[in-house]
Amino acid sequence: MNQSIDALKQYCNSLVQYSRRQTLEVNIGDVPMGGTNPIRIQSMTTVDTMDTQGSIEQVIRMVDAGCEYVRITAPSIKEAQNLAEIRKGLHLRGYKVPLVADIHFTPNAAELAARIVEKVRINPGNYADKKRFETIEYTEASYQAELNRIREKFLPLIRICKEHGTAMRIGTNHGSLSDRIMSRYGDSPMGMVESALEFLRICEDEQYFNIVLSMKSSNPQVMVQAYRLLVQKLDEEGLKPYPLHLGVTEAGDGEDGRIKSSVGIGTLLEDGLGDTIRVSLTEEPEAEVPVARELAARYEHRVGHTPIAPIVHYPITPFEYNRRVTREVLNIGGTHAVPRVITDLSGRDKITVASLFAVGYQYSVPLDKWNITDTACDYIFLGDHAVDFEIPGTLGLLYHHATWLTQRGKDRTYPVIPVSEYLRGVEQSPVLNFVRVTPEDMDQALLVRLKQDTTAVLLATTDNAHAMAALRRLFVELINQGCDVPVIIGRQYQDLNGEQLQLYAATDTGGLLVDGLGDGLFLETVRSGSDKLVNDTAFNILQATRTRISKTEYISCPSCGRTLFDLQETTARIRVRTSHLKGIKIGIMGCIVNGPGEMADADYGYVGSGPGRITLYKGKEVVRKNVPTVEAVDELINLIREHGDWIEQESVN
Ligand code: SF4
């Protein structure tokens, strides 16, 4: 489907020039959000809200780490009441950070909290509805009757917020849409948007505008589409441009959580969307703050980047996933090939058998064979290094063109050719040639040549600070010109720490992959982490964008005051036993109130249902209730086995 640029302006200011979307300024205590304010950083406490002192100490740690708003769960009236004690204690210690009460299912707790704290967060999926996973047939009249019922339940909170100057976030979660929304719109970005708009229209009717919106999902693709659609719908309906709170829910921990969050949040920030961010990791909340700051900091000086050519016709649909159609060149592109990973070993002094261990290939001396792991890269870029041993049968080697001329008799060796030499007509491989290009190289002479060359694959790179948009521009040109050459997305990084590399690469390339652009990744790095880290980062980005699945996916909640077990420790225990189950999604949720809804499309669920008790799910169905914690991981494994998804560890090693 083609989109005119006018239609696109409804989701961002510009596809080629970085600028933040102009939003309404919302007052939240002394820290306003939106308008010309910087991108605000926030997080959520994990201690029990009834533990006043513990909550105060944790909030202080979070604020000291750079948190500008702190959210605290208020599952019932008593926790909402205790927010007053926490707030008082913080003020006594000199901390005036705005507090946000997190509400699910309990309007009476919301109405009390709105009198105490600076902001309340409600989930439109469960504020006025109990979820029963039922499909209901609605007529126009019965749907309207439901909306009237919601209005009655919601009006008191709006009036209290207006009276007390309290802000509100209407925060949709993909995993906890109401049965009403699911029945009419399905489990879709449109359903997520409509879920928030139903509540927002009531607020606007009441002339209450102190509102922030969010559209979270554990799937970055869904999350990105929902935020874009939300902006477009706000414009279309003439609603105000409310600030956006960005987040990927249940992102997990470690590198997975960081990369998944960056793909979702970073993709939107690149297009100027987002006024506050929360990175939700299954780690201590203060650990989330530096990650969020790192993501936001990249945009402080983005305005004024090297200009990118304007786009007249935009051929990409930003609200649904469609992979760009490319021709297949060897094992790259086409309709079936997964995106390929090229790992850069050109900076090594010498390439040995051991060099390949870090990039997913393990050589067994007694068996005299290569063991290929799920994160074995497809190609290695060697620059000018030759190898003097037999490489694994699935691996290809890339050389600078001049060196390739000396190696071209060997199996699976291919040249990387600068575009100027390619156009000059230097000697090529009869099978596969990587042509290094930048967006500025895309002229007619090159396009004509590429259309005829069935051996070419582009290695597209840019040094533009607004890299995602610059590379997107290159894809737009290829699509508009009807050129189906496969493209490997290339990025070059120097002098970053490992975490920065994960965040930057996931943002710069994830934003393309979620729109179906790119037939592979090539991260070239200098002093920016080990070979293993760089290789794993590429695979993790592909996993997070759901374009290539190479491992088990954990959808684990960040924990909060409702959590019934140690999430970090439990996630680690489950990971040890199940990390070889490629493609399986396991939800690990701290409480049964929100967990089952929020684990979205997990295949199996491990959910805290009481102190020392776990309930296990197969999809959305409860299959074992109240299992003692000590037995629960074994029971989870049994469940996976019963459903035929278990593989013994030895058989995948
Ligand atoms: S699922 Fe986790 S983060 Fe969400 S409310 Fe329950 S314990 Fe808190």
XYZ file of C-alpha atoms and ligand atoms in Angstrom:
661
model
C 0.000 0.000 0.000
C 1.359 3.422 -0.896
C 1.287 6.298 1.521
C 1.426 9.903 0.525
C 3.755 12.082 2.539
C 0.769 14.083 3.737
C -0.701 10.976 5.369
C 2.615 10.257 7.031
C 2.968 13.633 8.592
C 0.229 12.436 10.873
C 2.657 10.126 12.639
C 5.840 12.188 12.644
C 7.049 15.630 11.608
C 9.551 14.400 9.072
C 10.974 11.111 7.805
C 14.295 12.706 6.879
C 14.937 15.567 9.257
C 15.072 14.928 12.984
C 12.584 16.991 14.953
C 10.519 16.203 18.029
C 6.763 16.078 17.717
C 5.232 19.184 19.286
C 3.102 18.044 22.206
C 0.943 19.568 24.867
C 2.804 20.463 28.059
C 1.412 18.497 30.994
C 2.004 19.522 34.594
C 3.176 16.744 36.876
C 4.182 18.306 40.193
C 7.169 20.544 39.546
C 8.408 18.506 36.577
C 6.383 19.314 33.441
C 6.376 16.903 30.529
C 5.903 17.452 26.795
C 6.109 20.780 24.988
C 9.731 21.905 24.870
C 10.771 19.944 27.959
C 13.520 17.344 27.603
C 12.651 13.664 27.283
C 11.888 12.699 30.883
C 13.190 9.524 32.523
C 11.081 7.438 34.859
C 10.852 4.069 36.554
C 8.814 2.073 39.060
C 9.524 0.783 42.558
C 9.655 -2.952 43.247
C 9.288 -3.061 47.041
C 5.900 -3.633 48.676
C 4.018 -0.324 48.813
C 3.100 -1.090 52.441
C 6.811 -1.101 53.300
C 6.989 2.655 53.789
C 10.655 2.890 54.711
C 11.750 0.416 52.037
C 9.778 2.376 49.441
C 11.303 5.691 50.532
C 14.843 4.290 50.361
C 14.252 2.802 46.915
C 12.700 6.008 45.546
C 15.730 7.945 46.804
C 18.108 5.523 45.057
C 16.095 5.934 41.851
C 16.059 9.728 42.027
C 19.782 9.813 42.768
C 20.305 7.687 39.648
C 18.417 10.274 37.551
C 14.759 9.249 37.723
C 12.431 12.240 37.224
C 9.115 10.548 38.070
C 8.628 7.465 40.251
C 5.692 5.111 39.848
C 4.435 3.037 42.777
C 1.804 0.330 42.584
C -1.480 0.896 44.435
C -3.441 -2.336 44.060
C -5.991 -1.435 46.759
C -7.158 1.350 49.032
C -4.613 0.578 51.749
C -1.622 0.971 49.405
C -3.146 4.122 47.919
C -3.461 5.492 51.440
C 0.139 4.593 52.227
C 1.344 6.718 49.311
C 0.711 9.673 51.609
C 3.202 8.255 54.152
C 5.796 7.563 51.470
C 5.369 11.054 50.049
C 5.642 12.621 53.495
C 8.804 10.644 54.258
C 10.365 11.686 50.950
C 9.571 15.352 51.499
C 11.159 15.149 54.958
C 14.322 13.852 53.291
C 14.168 16.706 50.742
C 12.947 14.614 47.776
C 10.045 16.233 45.930
C 10.040 13.873 42.959
C 6.542 13.544 41.449
C 4.954 10.220 42.389
C 2.692 8.240 40.084
C 0.145 5.740 41.451
C -0.161 2.634 39.287
C -3.771 1.440 39.210
C -5.329 -1.765 37.879
C -8.946 -2.874 38.475
C -9.565 -0.570 41.458
C -11.234 2.793 40.740
C -11.596 3.472 44.465
C -7.814 3.221 44.927
C -7.347 5.568 41.959
C -9.761 8.118 43.375
C -7.925 8.137 46.692
C -4.430 8.200 45.137
C -5.386 11.104 42.853
C -5.824 13.231 45.962
C -2.350 12.306 47.249
C 0.150 11.989 44.392
C 0.987 14.035 41.300
C -0.191 11.546 38.698
C -2.243 8.358 38.393
C -1.785 5.726 35.751
C -4.826 3.754 34.702
C -5.004 0.823 32.315
C -8.081 1.238 30.112
C -8.118 -2.552 29.657
C -8.981 -3.171 33.276
C -10.115 0.086 34.901
C -13.797 -0.618 34.410
C -13.695 -4.201 33.142
C -12.911 -7.647 34.498
C -11.132 -9.805 31.970
C -12.743 -13.171 31.275
C -11.209 -13.884 27.844
C -14.721 -13.985 26.375
C -15.730 -12.999 22.863
C -18.901 -10.945 22.996
C -21.158 -9.985 20.090
C -22.048 -6.271 20.310
C -24.640 -4.290 18.429
C -24.041 -0.547 18.037
C -26.526 0.026 20.850
C -25.008 -2.504 23.269
C -21.495 -1.182 22.555
C -22.668 2.347 23.276
C -24.275 1.114 26.505
C -20.860 -0.276 27.526
C -19.228 3.083 26.807
C -21.860 4.790 28.946
C -21.087 2.363 31.783
C -17.374 3.180 31.504
C -18.128 6.887 31.532
C -20.039 6.543 34.806
C -17.170 4.630 36.433
C -14.494 6.978 35.096
C -16.048 10.414 35.674
C -15.357 10.590 39.436
C -11.617 10.098 38.848
C -11.498 12.802 36.168
C -13.230 15.256 38.467
C -10.865 14.532 41.350
C -7.839 14.940 39.047
C -9.178 18.275 37.810
C -9.836 19.481 41.318
C -6.401 18.473 42.657
C -4.327 19.311 39.561
C -3.363 15.654 39.220
C -2.103 14.350 35.896
C -3.151 11.022 34.406
C -1.612 8.460 32.123
C -4.000 6.410 30.069
C -1.714 3.453 29.552
C -2.816 0.688 27.208
C -1.051 -2.669 27.425
C -1.198 -5.002 24.451
C -1.566 -7.986 26.777
C -4.477 -6.643 28.805
C -7.022 -5.336 26.318
C -10.594 -5.663 27.555
C -12.902 -8.364 26.212
C -14.950 -5.545 24.688
C -12.028 -4.178 22.661
C -10.811 -7.654 21.738
C -14.280 -8.579 20.490
C -14.498 -5.580 18.201
C -10.893 -4.834 17.142
C -9.021 -8.036 17.960
C -5.570 -8.266 19.432
C -4.244 -5.441 17.256
C -2.517 -2.028 17.350
C -5.881 -0.540 16.335
C -7.506 -2.199 19.362
C -4.785 -0.771 21.617
C -5.326 2.727 20.255
C -9.111 2.569 20.484
C -8.840 1.281 24.053
C -7.117 4.539 25.073
C -9.272 6.774 22.877
C -12.482 5.551 24.529
C -11.184 6.957 27.820
C -9.538 9.999 26.280
C -12.748 11.197 24.616
C -14.450 11.175 28.016
C -11.599 13.290 29.443
C -11.849 15.821 26.623
C -15.647 16.007 27.041
C -14.932 16.985 30.643
C -12.329 19.555 29.573
C -9.592 17.590 31.341
C -6.357 17.660 29.350
C -3.575 16.879 31.847
C -2.990 13.563 30.114
C -0.127 11.367 28.932
C -0.683 8.335 26.679
C 1.136 5.028 26.264
C 0.771 1.949 24.046
C 3.035 -0.728 25.501
C 3.654 -4.256 24.304
C 6.332 -6.876 24.884
C 6.575 -7.169 21.099
C 8.491 -4.100 19.795
C 6.895 -4.418 16.355
C 3.373 -4.158 17.794
C 4.414 -1.383 20.171
C 5.930 0.767 17.403
C 2.892 0.340 15.148
C 0.479 1.193 17.983
C 2.249 4.458 18.912
C 2.411 5.555 15.288
C -1.255 4.755 14.819
C -2.136 6.588 18.020
C -0.494 9.802 16.783
C -2.211 9.480 13.446
C -5.622 8.912 15.104
C -5.192 11.855 17.503
C -4.602 14.109 14.500
C -7.383 12.567 12.465
C -9.966 13.048 15.241
C -8.780 16.531 16.142
C -7.772 15.432 19.657
C -4.952 17.298 21.361
C -1.318 16.212 20.791
C -0.835 14.602 24.197
C 2.682 13.653 25.287
C 3.728 10.033 24.833
C 5.203 7.746 27.480
C 7.287 5.089 25.682
C 8.045 1.611 26.939
C 8.378 -2.047 25.978
C 6.726 -4.180 28.649
C 8.227 -7.320 30.142
C 11.422 -6.775 28.142
C 13.420 -9.135 30.391
C 16.912 -8.664 31.755
C 20.518 -8.196 30.631
C 21.260 -7.762 26.956
C 17.826 -9.069 25.897
C 15.991 -6.416 27.892
C 18.288 -3.634 26.740
C 18.095 -4.552 23.072
C 14.340 -5.173 23.041
C 13.719 -1.834 24.763
C 16.009 0.002 22.359
C 14.355 -1.483 19.293
C 10.923 -0.310 20.484
C 11.729 2.958 22.213
C 14.616 3.919 19.930
C 12.634 3.425 16.727
C 10.031 5.937 17.930
C 12.591 8.412 19.319
C 14.313 8.417 15.920
C 11.118 9.794 14.372
C 10.769 12.419 17.112
C 8.045 10.616 19.089
C 8.212 10.281 22.881
C 8.223 12.706 25.798
C 9.135 10.305 28.590
C 10.626 6.826 28.607
C 10.664 3.918 30.960
C 12.985 1.030 30.204
C 11.496 -1.944 32.014
C 14.103 -4.500 32.974
C 13.884 -7.446 35.339
C 16.609 -5.802 37.424
C 16.752 -3.204 40.210
C 14.846 -0.079 39.074
C 17.891 2.145 39.456
C 19.607 -0.063 36.829
C 16.949 1.016 34.322
C 17.761 4.689 34.633
C 21.219 4.818 32.971
C 19.853 2.774 30.071
C 16.961 5.211 29.582
C 19.300 8.196 29.861
C 21.650 6.707 27.295
C 18.776 6.217 24.862
C 17.448 9.761 25.329
C 20.876 11.442 25.274
C 21.434 10.552 21.618
C 18.819 13.141 20.590
C 20.164 16.124 22.527
C 22.304 17.187 19.551
C 20.546 15.402 16.702
C 18.948 18.521 15.215
C 21.234 19.920 12.516
C 22.467 16.518 11.286
C 23.740 16.204 7.705
C 20.731 16.776 5.406
C 18.966 13.752 3.929
C 17.290 14.022 0.532
C 13.540 14.619 0.813
C 11.031 11.829 0.223
C 8.284 12.587 -2.275
C 6.573 9.207 -2.264
C 6.711 6.909 0.769
C 6.106 3.267 -0.155
C 6.224 1.806 3.380
C 3.118 1.250 5.507
C 4.138 2.315 9.003
C 1.244 0.580 10.775
C 1.816 -3.028 9.709
C 4.765 -5.297 9.034
C 5.576 -6.096 5.404
C 8.986 -7.394 4.470
C 10.516 -5.631 1.476
C 10.446 -7.946 -1.543
C 13.973 -8.778 -2.699
C 15.468 -11.286 -5.074
C 17.418 -14.184 -3.630
C 21.180 -14.035 -4.096
C 22.747 -17.278 -2.825
C 21.248 -17.451 0.702
C 20.478 -13.722 1.088
C 17.079 -12.093 0.459
C 14.116 -13.678 -1.276
C 10.971 -14.765 0.493
C 12.345 -17.484 2.755
C 15.854 -16.539 3.858
C 16.137 -15.112 7.368
C 18.200 -11.924 7.676
C 21.885 -12.872 7.627
C 24.570 -11.874 10.099
C 27.997 -10.779 8.915
C 30.536 -10.453 11.717
C 33.616 -8.306 11.378
C 36.919 -9.999 12.272
C 39.049 -7.785 10.026
C 40.656 -6.054 13.004
C 42.194 -9.280 14.413
C 45.966 -9.788 14.089
C 45.484 -13.325 12.840
C 42.468 -15.522 12.211
C 42.675 -18.963 13.832
C 40.206 -21.763 14.571
C 39.720 -20.208 18.016
C 38.673 -16.878 16.443
C 35.493 -18.576 15.274
C 34.435 -19.683 18.779
C 33.225 -16.175 19.583
C 31.009 -16.039 16.527
C 29.115 -19.262 17.147
C 31.364 -22.041 15.749
C 33.013 -24.538 18.084
C 35.563 -26.977 16.802
C 35.690 -30.413 18.437
C 39.220 -31.808 18.164
C 38.338 -35.435 19.114
C 35.432 -35.509 16.638
C 37.271 -33.353 14.100
C 34.108 -31.421 13.334
C 32.539 -28.023 13.688
C 29.608 -27.609 16.034
C 27.341 -24.837 14.730
C 25.316 -22.981 17.388
C 22.098 -20.990 16.885
C 24.102 -17.768 16.971
C 26.664 -18.828 14.386
C 27.117 -15.922 11.983
C 26.551 -16.584 8.288
C 29.524 -14.628 6.955
C 32.758 -13.246 8.342
C 34.391 -10.115 6.994
C 38.149 -10.738 7.026
C 39.403 -7.621 5.233
C 42.864 -8.656 4.096
C 43.380 -11.730 6.333
C 43.533 -15.098 4.645
C 42.636 -18.249 6.606
C 44.788 -21.368 6.515
C 42.263 -23.885 7.874
C 39.070 -25.459 6.618
C 36.086 -23.308 7.508
C 32.639 -24.656 8.564
C 30.427 -25.612 5.622
C 27.763 -23.016 6.400
C 30.144 -20.072 6.588
C 31.130 -17.597 3.882
C 34.177 -15.319 3.907
C 34.248 -11.701 2.735
C 37.461 -9.968 1.640
C 38.429 -6.565 0.378
C 38.288 -6.818 -3.389
C 42.073 -6.740 -3.950
C 42.616 -9.557 -1.432
C 39.695 -11.535 -2.821
C 41.474 -11.608 -6.183
C 44.208 -13.671 -4.483
C 41.683 -15.948 -2.712
C 39.007 -16.392 -5.336
C 39.893 -20.007 -6.100
C 38.830 -21.053 -2.598
C 35.303 -22.133 -1.655
C 32.811 -19.605 -0.331
C 34.920 -16.473 -0.668
C 33.312 -13.261 -1.857
C 34.486 -9.703 -2.515
C 33.412 -6.456 -0.862
C 33.601 -3.896 -3.659
C 33.510 -0.103 -3.190
C 30.764 1.368 -5.351
C 33.197 3.357 -7.530
C 35.109 0.177 -8.435
C 31.870 -1.706 -8.974
C 30.750 0.913 -11.501
C 34.198 0.761 -13.151
C 33.553 -2.908 -13.849
C 36.235 -4.676 -11.797
C 36.329 -8.464 -11.788
C 33.425 -9.950 -9.784
C 32.476 -13.280 -8.236
C 30.093 -15.213 -10.497
C 27.958 -15.985 -7.430
C 27.850 -13.195 -4.842
C 29.303 -9.690 -4.626
C 28.892 -7.238 -1.759
C 28.769 -3.636 -3.026
C 29.505 -1.053 -0.354
C 27.202 1.962 -0.746
C 25.928 4.998 1.119
C 22.533 6.661 0.537
C 24.288 9.408 -1.462
C 25.538 6.833 -3.988
C 22.055 5.898 -5.179
C 22.059 7.451 -8.646
C 20.551 6.215 -11.904
C 23.791 4.668 -13.215
C 24.066 2.506 -10.102
C 20.391 1.567 -10.069
C 20.470 0.488 -13.714
C 23.506 -1.674 -13.025
C 22.058 -3.207 -9.859
C 18.793 -4.123 -11.537
C 20.695 -6.244 -14.062
C 23.201 -7.802 -11.681
C 21.804 -10.989 -10.129
C 24.936 -11.460 -7.998
C 24.876 -8.114 -6.154
C 23.998 -7.537 -2.520
C 24.340 -4.042 -1.070
C 26.266 -3.367 2.122
C 24.567 -0.080 3.007
C 26.264 2.203 5.512
C 26.185 5.866 6.466
C 28.090 8.245 8.697
C 25.057 10.523 9.060
C 24.228 11.112 12.753
C 20.586 10.489 11.811
C 21.545 7.053 10.549
C 18.244 5.203 10.686
C 16.487 7.838 8.600
C 19.409 8.102 6.164
C 19.391 4.353 5.550
C 15.594 4.303 5.366
C 15.925 6.896 2.594
C 18.130 4.458 0.677
C 15.488 1.721 0.956
C 12.778 4.147 -0.183
C 14.807 4.953 -3.299
C 15.270 1.256 -4.124
C 11.569 0.487 -3.671
C 10.419 3.508 -5.649
C 12.833 2.635 -8.456
C 11.701 -1.000 -8.557
C 15.150 -2.333 -7.625
C 14.908 -5.571 -5.636
C 18.593 -5.994 -4.786
C 18.990 -7.415 -1.241
C 20.465 -5.029 1.330
C 22.580 -5.788 4.383
C 22.264 -2.975 6.942
C 25.738 -1.836 7.947
C 26.739 0.349 10.898
C 30.167 1.347 12.112
C 30.911 2.057 15.770
C 34.055 3.077 17.556
C 35.031 3.461 21.229
C 31.720 2.447 22.795
C 31.218 0.321 25.880
C 29.275 -2.931 25.436
C 25.985 -1.498 26.659
C 26.242 1.528 24.361
C 26.900 -0.742 21.416
C 23.765 -2.779 22.220
C 21.581 0.317 22.631
C 22.895 2.226 19.620
C 22.933 -0.692 17.189
C 19.454 -1.834 18.274
C 18.081 1.672 17.735
C 19.817 2.363 14.410
C 19.025 -0.958 12.772
C 15.930 -2.086 14.694
C 13.961 0.831 13.318
C 14.532 -0.496 9.803
C 13.946 -4.160 10.575
C 10.558 -3.515 12.253
C 9.450 -1.934 8.976
C 10.510 -5.020 7.017
C 13.689 -3.423 5.629
C 17.002 -5.258 5.507
C 18.202 -8.714 4.543
C 20.932 -8.860 7.143
C 23.135 -6.998 9.615
C 26.792 -6.060 9.522
C 28.131 -4.301 12.626
C 31.704 -3.090 12.116
C 33.273 -2.117 15.412
C 36.521 -0.740 16.756
C 37.166 -0.979 20.516
C 33.450 -1.508 21.207
C 33.202 -4.894 22.891
C 34.362 -8.429 22.225
C 33.685 -10.321 18.994
C 31.165 -12.421 20.901
C 29.307 -9.372 22.177
C 29.087 -7.842 18.699
C 27.945 -11.121 17.127
C 25.375 -11.755 19.884
C 24.111 -8.171 19.590
C 23.277 -8.729 15.915
C 21.374 -11.936 16.704
C 19.577 -10.298 19.638
C 18.441 -7.400 17.429
C 17.030 -9.855 14.907
C 15.312 -11.748 17.744
C 13.852 -8.548 19.235
C 12.494 -7.469 15.851
C 11.165 -11.021 15.416
C 12.837 -11.308 12.059
C 15.120 -14.235 13.037
C 14.523 -16.376 16.102
C 17.669 -17.976 17.488
C 16.785 -18.637 21.119
C 14.140 -18.891 23.799
C 12.292 -15.645 24.484
C 11.599 -14.630 28.080
C 8.756 -12.215 28.670
C 9.494 -11.380 32.295
C 7.878 -8.540 34.182
C 10.058 -5.890 35.816
C 8.400 -6.669 39.209
C 6.691 -4.156 41.466
C 5.111 -3.988 44.896
C 2.766 -6.842 43.949
C 5.507 -9.322 43.089
C 5.238 -12.648 44.891
C 8.711 -14.136 44.289
C 12.259 -13.070 43.456
C 11.928 -12.391 39.736
C 15.608 -11.971 38.961
C 16.605 -15.207 40.671
C 13.660 -17.160 39.231
C 14.237 -15.858 35.705
C 17.863 -16.976 35.988
C 16.800 -20.461 37.205
C 14.284 -20.897 34.387
C 16.805 -19.601 31.844
C 19.412 -22.210 32.892
C 16.958 -25.033 32.212
C 15.248 -23.713 29.066
C 17.622 -21.452 27.153
C 18.129 -24.129 24.478
C 14.432 -24.163 23.486
C 14.771 -21.991 20.409
C 11.593 -20.148 19.439
C 9.614 -20.888 22.643
C 8.273 -17.843 24.545
C 8.069 -18.171 28.340
C 6.240 -15.575 30.439
C 7.547 -15.087 34.011
C 5.159 -12.825 35.886
C 5.236 -11.656 39.478
C 1.496 -11.650 40.183
C -1.715 -13.243 38.992
C -3.612 -9.935 38.945
C -1.829 -8.531 35.914
C 0.623 -11.242 34.908
C -1.635 -13.471 32.765
C -2.886 -10.512 30.747
C 0.498 -8.898 30.359
C 2.465 -11.920 29.225
C 0.657 -11.432 25.902
C 1.646 -14.108 23.404
C 3.834 -16.318 25.630
C 3.626 -20.060 24.931
C 4.028 -20.965 28.618
C 3.480 -18.874 31.730
C 4.990 -19.029 35.248
C 2.906 -16.691 37.398
C 3.006 -15.899 41.143
C -0.448 -16.723 42.565
C 0.204 -16.418 46.314
C 3.095 -16.461 48.771
C 5.192 -19.519 47.846
C 2.699 -20.522 45.134
C 2.945 -20.502 41.348
C 0.274 -21.034 38.711
C 1.381 -22.407 35.357
C -0.183 -21.542 32.008
C -0.178 -23.041 28.533
C -0.921 -19.999 26.403
C -3.769 -18.189 28.155
C -5.074 -21.338 29.866
C -4.384 -22.229 33.505
C -3.049 -25.776 33.625
C -1.540 -26.140 37.146
C -2.811 -24.067 40.049
C -0.907 -23.086 43.198
C 2.170 -25.266 42.687
C 4.671 -24.863 45.584
C 7.561 -22.652 44.422
C 10.162 -25.377 45.081
C 8.496 -27.653 42.546
C 7.364 -25.043 40.059
C 10.351 -24.959 37.678
C 10.301 -28.780 37.390
C 6.561 -28.648 36.795
C 7.077 -26.019 34.077
C 9.564 -28.343 32.346
C 7.059 -31.232 32.638
C 4.410 -29.044 31.066
C 6.667 -28.091 28.157
C 7.455 -31.806 27.739
C 3.769 -32.804 27.766
C 3.085 -30.366 24.951
C 5.887 -31.745 22.820
C 8.070 -28.617 22.966
C 10.890 -30.088 25.066
C 14.294 -30.941 23.615
C 17.087 -32.475 25.700
C 20.036 -30.107 26.107
C 22.544 -32.693 24.804
C 20.752 -33.013 21.486
C 21.251 -29.329 20.705
C 24.912 -29.156 21.783
S 2.924 -8.591 36.449
Fe 4.782 -7.982 37.591
S 5.047 -5.780 37.261
Fe 2.964 -6.318 36.580
S 1.718 -5.902 38.415
Fe 2.260 -8.071 38.537
S 4.167 -8.149 39.705
Fe 3.834 -6.000 39.127
